[in-house]
Short mmCIF file of C-alpha atoms in Angstrom, two decimals:
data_model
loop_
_atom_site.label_atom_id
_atom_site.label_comp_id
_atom_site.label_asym_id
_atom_site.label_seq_id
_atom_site.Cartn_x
_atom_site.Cartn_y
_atom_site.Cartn_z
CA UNK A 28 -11.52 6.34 18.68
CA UNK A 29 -11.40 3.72 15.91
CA UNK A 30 -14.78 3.39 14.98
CA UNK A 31 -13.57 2.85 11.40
CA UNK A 32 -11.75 0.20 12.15
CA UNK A 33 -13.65 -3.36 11.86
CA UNK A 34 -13.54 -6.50 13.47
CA UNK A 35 -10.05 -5.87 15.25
CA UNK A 36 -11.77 -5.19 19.01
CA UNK A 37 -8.75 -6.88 20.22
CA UNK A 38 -5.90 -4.42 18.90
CA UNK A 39 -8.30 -1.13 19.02
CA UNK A 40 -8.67 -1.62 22.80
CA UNK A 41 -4.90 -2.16 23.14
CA UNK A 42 -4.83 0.67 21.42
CA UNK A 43 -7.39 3.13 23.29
CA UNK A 44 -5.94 1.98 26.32
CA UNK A 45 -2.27 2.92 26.23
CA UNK A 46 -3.28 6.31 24.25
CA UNK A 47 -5.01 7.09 27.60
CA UNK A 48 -2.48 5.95 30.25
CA UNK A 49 0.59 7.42 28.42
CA UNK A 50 2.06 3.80 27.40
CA UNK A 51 2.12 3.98 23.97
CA UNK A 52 5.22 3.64 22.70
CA UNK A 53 7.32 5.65 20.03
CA UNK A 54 7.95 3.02 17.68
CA UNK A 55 5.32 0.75 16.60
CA UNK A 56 4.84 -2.49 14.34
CA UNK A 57 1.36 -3.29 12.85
CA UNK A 58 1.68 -6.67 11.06
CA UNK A 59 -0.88 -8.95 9.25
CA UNK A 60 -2.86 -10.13 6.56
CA UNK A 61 -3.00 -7.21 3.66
CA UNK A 62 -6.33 -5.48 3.61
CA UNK A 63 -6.63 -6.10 7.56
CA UNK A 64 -6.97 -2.45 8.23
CA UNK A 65 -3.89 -1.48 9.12
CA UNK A 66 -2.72 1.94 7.48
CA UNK A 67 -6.15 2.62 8.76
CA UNK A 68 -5.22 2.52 12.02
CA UNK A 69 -2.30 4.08 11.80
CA UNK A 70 -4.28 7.21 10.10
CA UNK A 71 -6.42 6.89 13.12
CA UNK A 72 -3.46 6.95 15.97
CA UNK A 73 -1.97 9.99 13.74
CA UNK A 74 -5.45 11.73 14.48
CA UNK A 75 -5.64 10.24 18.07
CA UNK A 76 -2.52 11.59 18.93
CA UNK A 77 -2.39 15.19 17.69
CA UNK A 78 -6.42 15.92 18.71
CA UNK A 79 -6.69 19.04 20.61
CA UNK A 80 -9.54 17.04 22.40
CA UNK A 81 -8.63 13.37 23.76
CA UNK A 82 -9.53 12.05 19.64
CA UNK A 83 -12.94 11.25 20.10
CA UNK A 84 -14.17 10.35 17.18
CA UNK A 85 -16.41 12.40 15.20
CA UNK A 86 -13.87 15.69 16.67
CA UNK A 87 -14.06 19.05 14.29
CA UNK A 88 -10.10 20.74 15.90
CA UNK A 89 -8.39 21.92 13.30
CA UNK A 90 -6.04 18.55 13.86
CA UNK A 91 -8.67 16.40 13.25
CA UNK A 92 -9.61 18.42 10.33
CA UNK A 93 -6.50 18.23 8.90
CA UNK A 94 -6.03 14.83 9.15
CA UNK A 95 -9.74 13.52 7.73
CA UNK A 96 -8.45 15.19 4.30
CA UNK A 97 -4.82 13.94 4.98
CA UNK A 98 -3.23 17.10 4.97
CA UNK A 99 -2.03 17.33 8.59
CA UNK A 100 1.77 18.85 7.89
CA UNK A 101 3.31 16.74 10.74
CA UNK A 102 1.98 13.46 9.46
CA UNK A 103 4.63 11.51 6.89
CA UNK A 104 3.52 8.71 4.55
CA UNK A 105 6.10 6.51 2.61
CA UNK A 106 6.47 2.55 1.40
CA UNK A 107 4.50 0.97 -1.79
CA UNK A 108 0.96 0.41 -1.69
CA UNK A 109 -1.83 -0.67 -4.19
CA UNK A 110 -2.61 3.14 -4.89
CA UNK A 111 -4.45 3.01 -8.58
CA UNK A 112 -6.77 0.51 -7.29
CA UNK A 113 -7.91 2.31 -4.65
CA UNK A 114 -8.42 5.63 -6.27
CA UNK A 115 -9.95 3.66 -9.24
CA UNK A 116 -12.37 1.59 -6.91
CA UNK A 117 -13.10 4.82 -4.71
CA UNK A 118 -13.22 7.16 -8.03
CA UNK A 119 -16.62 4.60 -8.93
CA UNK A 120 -17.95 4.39 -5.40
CA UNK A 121 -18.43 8.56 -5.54
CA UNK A 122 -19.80 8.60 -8.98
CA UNK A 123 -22.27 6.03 -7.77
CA UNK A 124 -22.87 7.35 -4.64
CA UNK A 125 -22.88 11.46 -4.11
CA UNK A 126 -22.40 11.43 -0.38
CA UNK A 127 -19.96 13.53 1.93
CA UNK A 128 -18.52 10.07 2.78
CA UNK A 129 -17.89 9.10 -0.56
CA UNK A 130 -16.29 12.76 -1.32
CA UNK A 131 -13.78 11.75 2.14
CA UNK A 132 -13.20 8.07 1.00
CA UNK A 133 -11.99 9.33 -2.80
CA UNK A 134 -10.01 12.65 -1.34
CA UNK A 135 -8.31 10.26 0.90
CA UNK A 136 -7.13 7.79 -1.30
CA UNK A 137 -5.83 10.29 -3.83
CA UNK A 138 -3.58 12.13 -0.94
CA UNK A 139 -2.78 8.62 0.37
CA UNK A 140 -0.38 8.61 -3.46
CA UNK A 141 -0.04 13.14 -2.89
CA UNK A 142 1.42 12.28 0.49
CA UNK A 143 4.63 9.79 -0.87
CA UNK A 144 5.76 13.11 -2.63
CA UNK A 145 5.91 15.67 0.31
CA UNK A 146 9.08 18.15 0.31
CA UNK A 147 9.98 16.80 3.35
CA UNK A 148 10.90 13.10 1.69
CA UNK A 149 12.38 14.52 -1.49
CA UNK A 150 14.56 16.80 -2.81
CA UNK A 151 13.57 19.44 -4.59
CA UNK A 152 16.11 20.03 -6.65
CA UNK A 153 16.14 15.61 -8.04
CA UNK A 154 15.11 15.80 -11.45
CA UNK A 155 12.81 13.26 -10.69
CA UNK A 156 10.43 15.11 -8.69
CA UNK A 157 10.51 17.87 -10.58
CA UNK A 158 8.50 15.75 -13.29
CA UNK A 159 6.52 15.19 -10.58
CA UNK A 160 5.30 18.53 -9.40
CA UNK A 161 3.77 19.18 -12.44
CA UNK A 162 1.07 16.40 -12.00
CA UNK A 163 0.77 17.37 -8.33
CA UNK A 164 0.12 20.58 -9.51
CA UNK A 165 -2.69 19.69 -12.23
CA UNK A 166 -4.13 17.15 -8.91
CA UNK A 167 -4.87 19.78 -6.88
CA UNK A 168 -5.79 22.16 -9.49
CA UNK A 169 -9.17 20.00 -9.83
CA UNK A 170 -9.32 17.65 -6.85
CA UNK A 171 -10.89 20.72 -4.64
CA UNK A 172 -13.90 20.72 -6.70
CA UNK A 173 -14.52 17.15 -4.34
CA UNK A 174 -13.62 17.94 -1.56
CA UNK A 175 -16.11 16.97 0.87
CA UNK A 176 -16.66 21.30 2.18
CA UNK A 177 -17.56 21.74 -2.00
CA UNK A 178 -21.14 21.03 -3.26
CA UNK A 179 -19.94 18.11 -6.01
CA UNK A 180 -20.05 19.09 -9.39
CA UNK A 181 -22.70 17.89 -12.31
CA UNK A 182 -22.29 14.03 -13.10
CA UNK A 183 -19.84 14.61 -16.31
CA UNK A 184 -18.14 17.15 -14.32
CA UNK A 185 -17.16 15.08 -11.68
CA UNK A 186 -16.35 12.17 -13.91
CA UNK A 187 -13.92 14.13 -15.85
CA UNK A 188 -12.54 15.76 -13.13
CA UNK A 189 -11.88 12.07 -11.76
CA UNK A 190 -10.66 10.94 -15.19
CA UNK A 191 -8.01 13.88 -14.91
CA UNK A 192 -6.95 13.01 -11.65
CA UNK A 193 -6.65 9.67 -12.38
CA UNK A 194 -4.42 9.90 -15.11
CA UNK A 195 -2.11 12.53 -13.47
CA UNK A 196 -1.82 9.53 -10.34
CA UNK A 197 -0.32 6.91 -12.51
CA UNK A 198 1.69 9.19 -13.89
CA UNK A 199 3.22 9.82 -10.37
CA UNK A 200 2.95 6.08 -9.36
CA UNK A 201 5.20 5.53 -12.13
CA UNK A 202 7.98 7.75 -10.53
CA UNK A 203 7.57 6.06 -6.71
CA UNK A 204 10.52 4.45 -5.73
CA UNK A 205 10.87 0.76 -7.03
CA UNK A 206 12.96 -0.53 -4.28
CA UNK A 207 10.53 0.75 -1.19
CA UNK A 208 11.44 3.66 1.27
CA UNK A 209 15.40 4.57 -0.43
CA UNK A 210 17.90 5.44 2.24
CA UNK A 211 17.38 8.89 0.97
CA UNK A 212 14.54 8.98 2.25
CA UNK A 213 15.19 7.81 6.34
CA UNK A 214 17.31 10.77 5.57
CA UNK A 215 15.38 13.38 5.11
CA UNK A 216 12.84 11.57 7.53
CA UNK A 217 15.49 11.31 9.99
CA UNK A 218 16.33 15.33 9.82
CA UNK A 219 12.57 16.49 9.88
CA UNK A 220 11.89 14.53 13.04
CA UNK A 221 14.59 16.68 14.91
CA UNK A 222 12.85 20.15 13.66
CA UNK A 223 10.95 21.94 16.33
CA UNK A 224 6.94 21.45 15.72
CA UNK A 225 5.46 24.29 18.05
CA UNK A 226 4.04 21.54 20.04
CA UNK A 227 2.52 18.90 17.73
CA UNK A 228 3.19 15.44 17.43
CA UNK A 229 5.03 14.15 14.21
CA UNK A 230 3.93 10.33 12.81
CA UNK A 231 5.74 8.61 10.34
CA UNK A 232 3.73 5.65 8.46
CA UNK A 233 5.63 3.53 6.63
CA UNK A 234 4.32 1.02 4.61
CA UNK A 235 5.67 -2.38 3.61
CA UNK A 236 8.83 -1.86 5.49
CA UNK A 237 9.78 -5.36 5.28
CA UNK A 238 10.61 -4.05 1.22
CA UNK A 239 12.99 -1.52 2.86
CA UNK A 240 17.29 -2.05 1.12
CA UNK A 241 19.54 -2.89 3.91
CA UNK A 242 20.90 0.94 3.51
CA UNK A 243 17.43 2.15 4.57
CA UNK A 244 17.17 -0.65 7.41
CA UNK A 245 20.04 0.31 9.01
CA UNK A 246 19.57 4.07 8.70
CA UNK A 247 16.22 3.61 9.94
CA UNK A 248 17.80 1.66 13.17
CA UNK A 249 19.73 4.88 14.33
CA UNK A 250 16.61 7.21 14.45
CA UNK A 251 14.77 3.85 15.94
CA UNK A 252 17.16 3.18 19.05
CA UNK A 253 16.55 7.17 20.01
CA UNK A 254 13.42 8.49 18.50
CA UNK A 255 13.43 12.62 19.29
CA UNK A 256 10.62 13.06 22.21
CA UNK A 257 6.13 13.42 20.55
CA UNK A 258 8.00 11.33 17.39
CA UNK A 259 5.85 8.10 16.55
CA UNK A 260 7.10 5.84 14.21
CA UNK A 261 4.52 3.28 12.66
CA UNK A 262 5.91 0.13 10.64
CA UNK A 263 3.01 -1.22 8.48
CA UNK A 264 4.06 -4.81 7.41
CA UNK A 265 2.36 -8.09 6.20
CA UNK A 266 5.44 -10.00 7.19
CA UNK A 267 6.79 -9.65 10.81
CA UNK A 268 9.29 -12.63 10.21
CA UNK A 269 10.32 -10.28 7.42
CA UNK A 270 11.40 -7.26 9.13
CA UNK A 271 14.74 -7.26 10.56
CA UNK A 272 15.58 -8.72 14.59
CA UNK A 273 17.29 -5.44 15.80
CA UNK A 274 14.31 -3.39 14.19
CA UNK A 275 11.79 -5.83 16.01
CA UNK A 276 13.58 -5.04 18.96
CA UNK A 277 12.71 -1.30 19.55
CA UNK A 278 9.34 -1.59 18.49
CA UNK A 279 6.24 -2.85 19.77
CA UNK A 280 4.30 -5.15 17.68
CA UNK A 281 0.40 -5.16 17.30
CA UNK A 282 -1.18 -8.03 14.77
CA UNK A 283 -3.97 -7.52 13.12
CA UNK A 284 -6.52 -10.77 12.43
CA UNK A 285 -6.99 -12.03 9.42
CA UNK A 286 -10.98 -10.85 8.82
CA UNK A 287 -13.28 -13.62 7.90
CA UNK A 288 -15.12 -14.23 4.87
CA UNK A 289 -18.46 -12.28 6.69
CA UNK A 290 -16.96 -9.69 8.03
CA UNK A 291 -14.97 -8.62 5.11
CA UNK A 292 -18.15 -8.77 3.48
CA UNK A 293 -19.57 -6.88 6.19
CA UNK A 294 -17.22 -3.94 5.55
CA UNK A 295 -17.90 -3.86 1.80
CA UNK A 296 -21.23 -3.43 2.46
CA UNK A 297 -21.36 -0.63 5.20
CA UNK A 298 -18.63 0.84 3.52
CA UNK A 299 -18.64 0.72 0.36
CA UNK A 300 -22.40 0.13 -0.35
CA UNK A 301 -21.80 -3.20 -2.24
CA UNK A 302 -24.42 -5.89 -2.51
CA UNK A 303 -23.67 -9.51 -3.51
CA UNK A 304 -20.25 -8.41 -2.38
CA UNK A 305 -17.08 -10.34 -3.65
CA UNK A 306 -15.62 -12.68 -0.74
CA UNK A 307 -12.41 -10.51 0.39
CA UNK A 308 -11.64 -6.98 0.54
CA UNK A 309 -8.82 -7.83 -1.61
CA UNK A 310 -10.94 -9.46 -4.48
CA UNK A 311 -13.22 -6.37 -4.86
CA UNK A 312 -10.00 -3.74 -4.72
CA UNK A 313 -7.93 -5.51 -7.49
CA UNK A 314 -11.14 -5.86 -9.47
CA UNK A 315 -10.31 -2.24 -10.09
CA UNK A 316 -7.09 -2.81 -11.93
CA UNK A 317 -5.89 -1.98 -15.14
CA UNK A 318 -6.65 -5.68 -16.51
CA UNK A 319 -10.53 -5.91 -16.65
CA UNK A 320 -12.49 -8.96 -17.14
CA UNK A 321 -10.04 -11.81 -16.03
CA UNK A 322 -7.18 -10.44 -18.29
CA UNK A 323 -4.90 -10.37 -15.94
CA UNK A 324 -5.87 -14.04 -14.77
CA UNK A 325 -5.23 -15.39 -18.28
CA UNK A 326 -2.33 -13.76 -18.50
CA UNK A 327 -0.75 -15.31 -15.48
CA UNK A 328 -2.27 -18.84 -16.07
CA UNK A 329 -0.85 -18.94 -20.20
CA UNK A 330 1.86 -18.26 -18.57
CA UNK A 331 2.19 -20.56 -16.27
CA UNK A 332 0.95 -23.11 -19.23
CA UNK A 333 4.12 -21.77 -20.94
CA UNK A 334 6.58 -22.36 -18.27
CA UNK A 335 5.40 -26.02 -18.36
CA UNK A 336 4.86 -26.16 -22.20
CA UNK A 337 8.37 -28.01 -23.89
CA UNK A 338 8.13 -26.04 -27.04
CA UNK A 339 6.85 -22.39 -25.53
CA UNK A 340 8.34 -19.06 -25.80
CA UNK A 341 7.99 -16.23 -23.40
CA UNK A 342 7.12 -14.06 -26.29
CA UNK A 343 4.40 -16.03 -27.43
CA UNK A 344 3.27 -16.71 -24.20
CA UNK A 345 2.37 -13.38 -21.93
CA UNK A 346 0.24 -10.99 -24.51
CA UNK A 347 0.19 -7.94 -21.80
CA UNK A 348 2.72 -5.65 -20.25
CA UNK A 349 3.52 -6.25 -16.85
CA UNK A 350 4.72 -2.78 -15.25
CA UNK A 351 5.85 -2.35 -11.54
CA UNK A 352 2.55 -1.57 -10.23
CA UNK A 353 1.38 -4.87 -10.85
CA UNK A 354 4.70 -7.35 -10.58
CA UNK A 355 4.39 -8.34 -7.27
CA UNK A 356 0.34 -9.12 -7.72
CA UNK A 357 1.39 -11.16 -10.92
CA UNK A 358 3.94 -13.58 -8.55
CA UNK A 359 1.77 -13.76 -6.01
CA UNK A 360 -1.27 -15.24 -8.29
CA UNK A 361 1.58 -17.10 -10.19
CA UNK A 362 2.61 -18.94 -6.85
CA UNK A 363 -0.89 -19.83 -5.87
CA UNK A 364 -1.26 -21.13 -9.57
CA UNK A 365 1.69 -23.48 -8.89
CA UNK A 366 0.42 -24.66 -5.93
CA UNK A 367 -2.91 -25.66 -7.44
CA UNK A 368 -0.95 -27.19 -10.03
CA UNK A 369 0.49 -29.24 -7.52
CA UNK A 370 -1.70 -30.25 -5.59
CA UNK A 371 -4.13 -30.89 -8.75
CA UNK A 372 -2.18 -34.34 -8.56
CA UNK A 373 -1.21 -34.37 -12.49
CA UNK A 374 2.43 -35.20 -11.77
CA UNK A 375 3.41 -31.73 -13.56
CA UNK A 376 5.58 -30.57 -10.94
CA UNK A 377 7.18 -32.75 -7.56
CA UNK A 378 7.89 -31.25 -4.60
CA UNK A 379 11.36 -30.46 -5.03
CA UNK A 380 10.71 -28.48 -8.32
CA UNK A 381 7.92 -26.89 -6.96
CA UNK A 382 10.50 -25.69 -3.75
CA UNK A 383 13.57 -24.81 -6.32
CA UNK A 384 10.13 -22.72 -8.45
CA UNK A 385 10.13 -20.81 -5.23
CA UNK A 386 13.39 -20.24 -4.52
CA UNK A 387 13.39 -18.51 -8.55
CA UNK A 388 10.17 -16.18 -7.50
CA UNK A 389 12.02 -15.03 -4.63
CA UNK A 390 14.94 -13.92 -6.36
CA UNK A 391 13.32 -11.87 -8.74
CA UNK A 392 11.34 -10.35 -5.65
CA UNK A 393 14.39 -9.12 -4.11
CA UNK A 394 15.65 -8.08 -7.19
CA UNK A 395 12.85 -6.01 -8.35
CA UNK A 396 12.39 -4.87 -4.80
CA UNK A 397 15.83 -3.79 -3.79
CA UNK A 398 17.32 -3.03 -7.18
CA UNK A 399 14.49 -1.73 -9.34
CA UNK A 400 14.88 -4.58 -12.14
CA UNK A 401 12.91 -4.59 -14.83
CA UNK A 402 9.59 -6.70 -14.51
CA UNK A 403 9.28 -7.81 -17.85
CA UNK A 404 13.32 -9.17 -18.01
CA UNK A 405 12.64 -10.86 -15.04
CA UNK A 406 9.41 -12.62 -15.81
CA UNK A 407 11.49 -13.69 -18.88
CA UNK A 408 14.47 -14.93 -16.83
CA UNK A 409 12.09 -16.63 -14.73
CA UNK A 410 10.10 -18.29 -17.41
CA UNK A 411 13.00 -20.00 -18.90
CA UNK A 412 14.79 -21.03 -15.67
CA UNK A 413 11.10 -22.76 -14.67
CA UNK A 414 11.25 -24.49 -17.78
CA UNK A 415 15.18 -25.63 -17.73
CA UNK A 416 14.49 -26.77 -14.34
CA UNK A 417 11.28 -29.03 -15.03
CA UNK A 418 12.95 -30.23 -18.82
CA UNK A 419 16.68 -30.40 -17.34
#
């Protein structure tokens, strides 16, 4: 059990342990740094839990099967997640290396994104997903000629079939929810847990949930304080300070370590093959973003130059588009700009601006987060309320 996940001994004999003498509990909080492995483990308990054989690792049940391609039916997925990344980064890593492994690490990524649109979490009549069946469709029309029980295709074969695929994703990532896990959503989760399941175990991952509206916080409480009996609910969060008291009361939580420069390393090199490795996990997945060679760097340091620039315009100032996919990723290297900034002793900012900076960034997270703003209009509004602030 949990031989894939690294350098977290700690939590993965917790783990083991309560699996084995019936402790684990229903509802379950894994918190910590991002790229600390912890949808991983959640994937992992799902297959733990339903194996017809105790979930040692390396088992061929049709459970386990089903859940190395992630297409167990009694296994949810919902919440935001860096999803073109992943499928770009793991689109390269099978191209470059034609391995079984490399077939599993790109199938799973891709169904990690297939997975948010299940019937069970939508309706089927919303408009919305309706758009979105046709790229599931054209998904699974190719992404079969991968899978790891299919010889892979020729080399142009297989990148075009990737290329397709790809394409089709952000189309769907474009359609996800902005505000994180809608109440509509607990909803329909909420219903499905109370269907019979001839005897399997149903796991609900859900990711971010310290992004989750109030509506779908409280919702999610009343399924929480009585969860229907082989129902395991698994909060994925990099905040526990963010998620809600009287959630953190009927779950158990389980942090995850913050990985060290050598053992992230470490990972991208047994994993992924990489030498002269970049020095996180995270640094090597964004590198696989839409903004290639530093663009999306610049962009967030011109911008920054513009907040602080007198005579500036936001116009003039950010040259790219920043969609949803990427909004939170642009604050978060904006922040760490500021702070350098600061720090950098120039007398740009003092500490009071720099707090009443942060108070601004956190508005416009909420209100991208919980009512699906548009990036761009708030960069804007936050660009000139920086700059009134430091010129008032």
């Amino acid at each position: 059990m949990f031989e894939n996940l690294l350098f977290q001994q700690h939590l993965t004999s917790t783990l083991i342990r309560e699996v084995k003498d019936g402790t684990l509990p229903q509802s379950l909080l894994f918190y910590g740094d991002s790229f600390s492995g912890k949808l991983t483990a959640a994937l992992e308990l799902a297959r733990v839990l339903n194996c017809e054989y105790g979930g040692e690792w390396g088992c061929q049940c049709k459970s386990c099967t089903q859940n190395l391609s992630m297409q167990h039916p009694y296994v949810l997925l919902t919440g935001s997640r860096y999803f073109m990344q992943e499928i770009n980064q793991s689109g390269d890593f099978l191209v470059n290396n034609r391995t079984k492994a490399s077939q599993y690490i790109y199938i799973r990524s891709v169904r990690k994104l297939i997975k948010r649109f299940s019937e069970d979490l939508w309706d089927r009549e919303d408009n919305k997903y309706k758009k979105c069946v046709t790229s599931l469709n054209k998904i699974e029309d190719v992404l079969y000629l991968l899978e790891p029980s299919q010889e892979l295709p020729a080399d142009k074969k297989t990148q075009s079939t990737i290329k397709k695929i790809a394409t089709e994703c952000g189309k769907l990532v474009n359609e996800l929810p902005k505000g994180n896990i809608p109440i509509n959503q607990i909803r329909k989760i909420s219903n499905w847990v109370r269907l019979s399941t001839s005897g399997s175990k149903k796991i609900i991952i859900l990711e971010n949930a310290e992004l989750m509206q109030d509506s779908s916080r409280n919702s999610l409480l009343k399924v929480l304080e009585e969860p229907p009996v082989d129902t395991y609910f698994i909060l994925i969060s990099g905040n526990k300070s963010s998620i809600l008291p009287t959630i953190l009361s009927r779950v158990r939580a389980y942090p995850f370590k913050q990985r060290d420069e050598k053992e992230q390393k470490l990972i991208l090199e047994k994993i992924f093959k990489i030498q002269n490795s970049p020095k996180s996990i995270k640094e090597f997945f964004f590198s696989y973003s839409d903004y290639k060679d530093e663009t999306f760097n610049i962009a967030v340091k011109d911008y920054l130059d513009g907040c602080i620039s007198h005579n500036s315009t936001f116009s003039d100032t950010l040259n790219i588009k920043i969609d949803g996919e990427y909004f939170l990723r642009f604050l978060e290297v904006f922040t760490n700009e500021l702070m350098a900034l600061f720090r950098s002793g120039d007398q740009v900012l003092k500490l009071n601006q720099l707090e009443i900076i942060n108070q601004y960034i956190k508005d416009k997270i909420i209100k991208f987060t919980h009512f699906n703003q548009n990036p761009m209009l708030l960069l804007e509004t936050l660009f000139y309320e920086i700059k009134r602030h430091i010129y008032a």
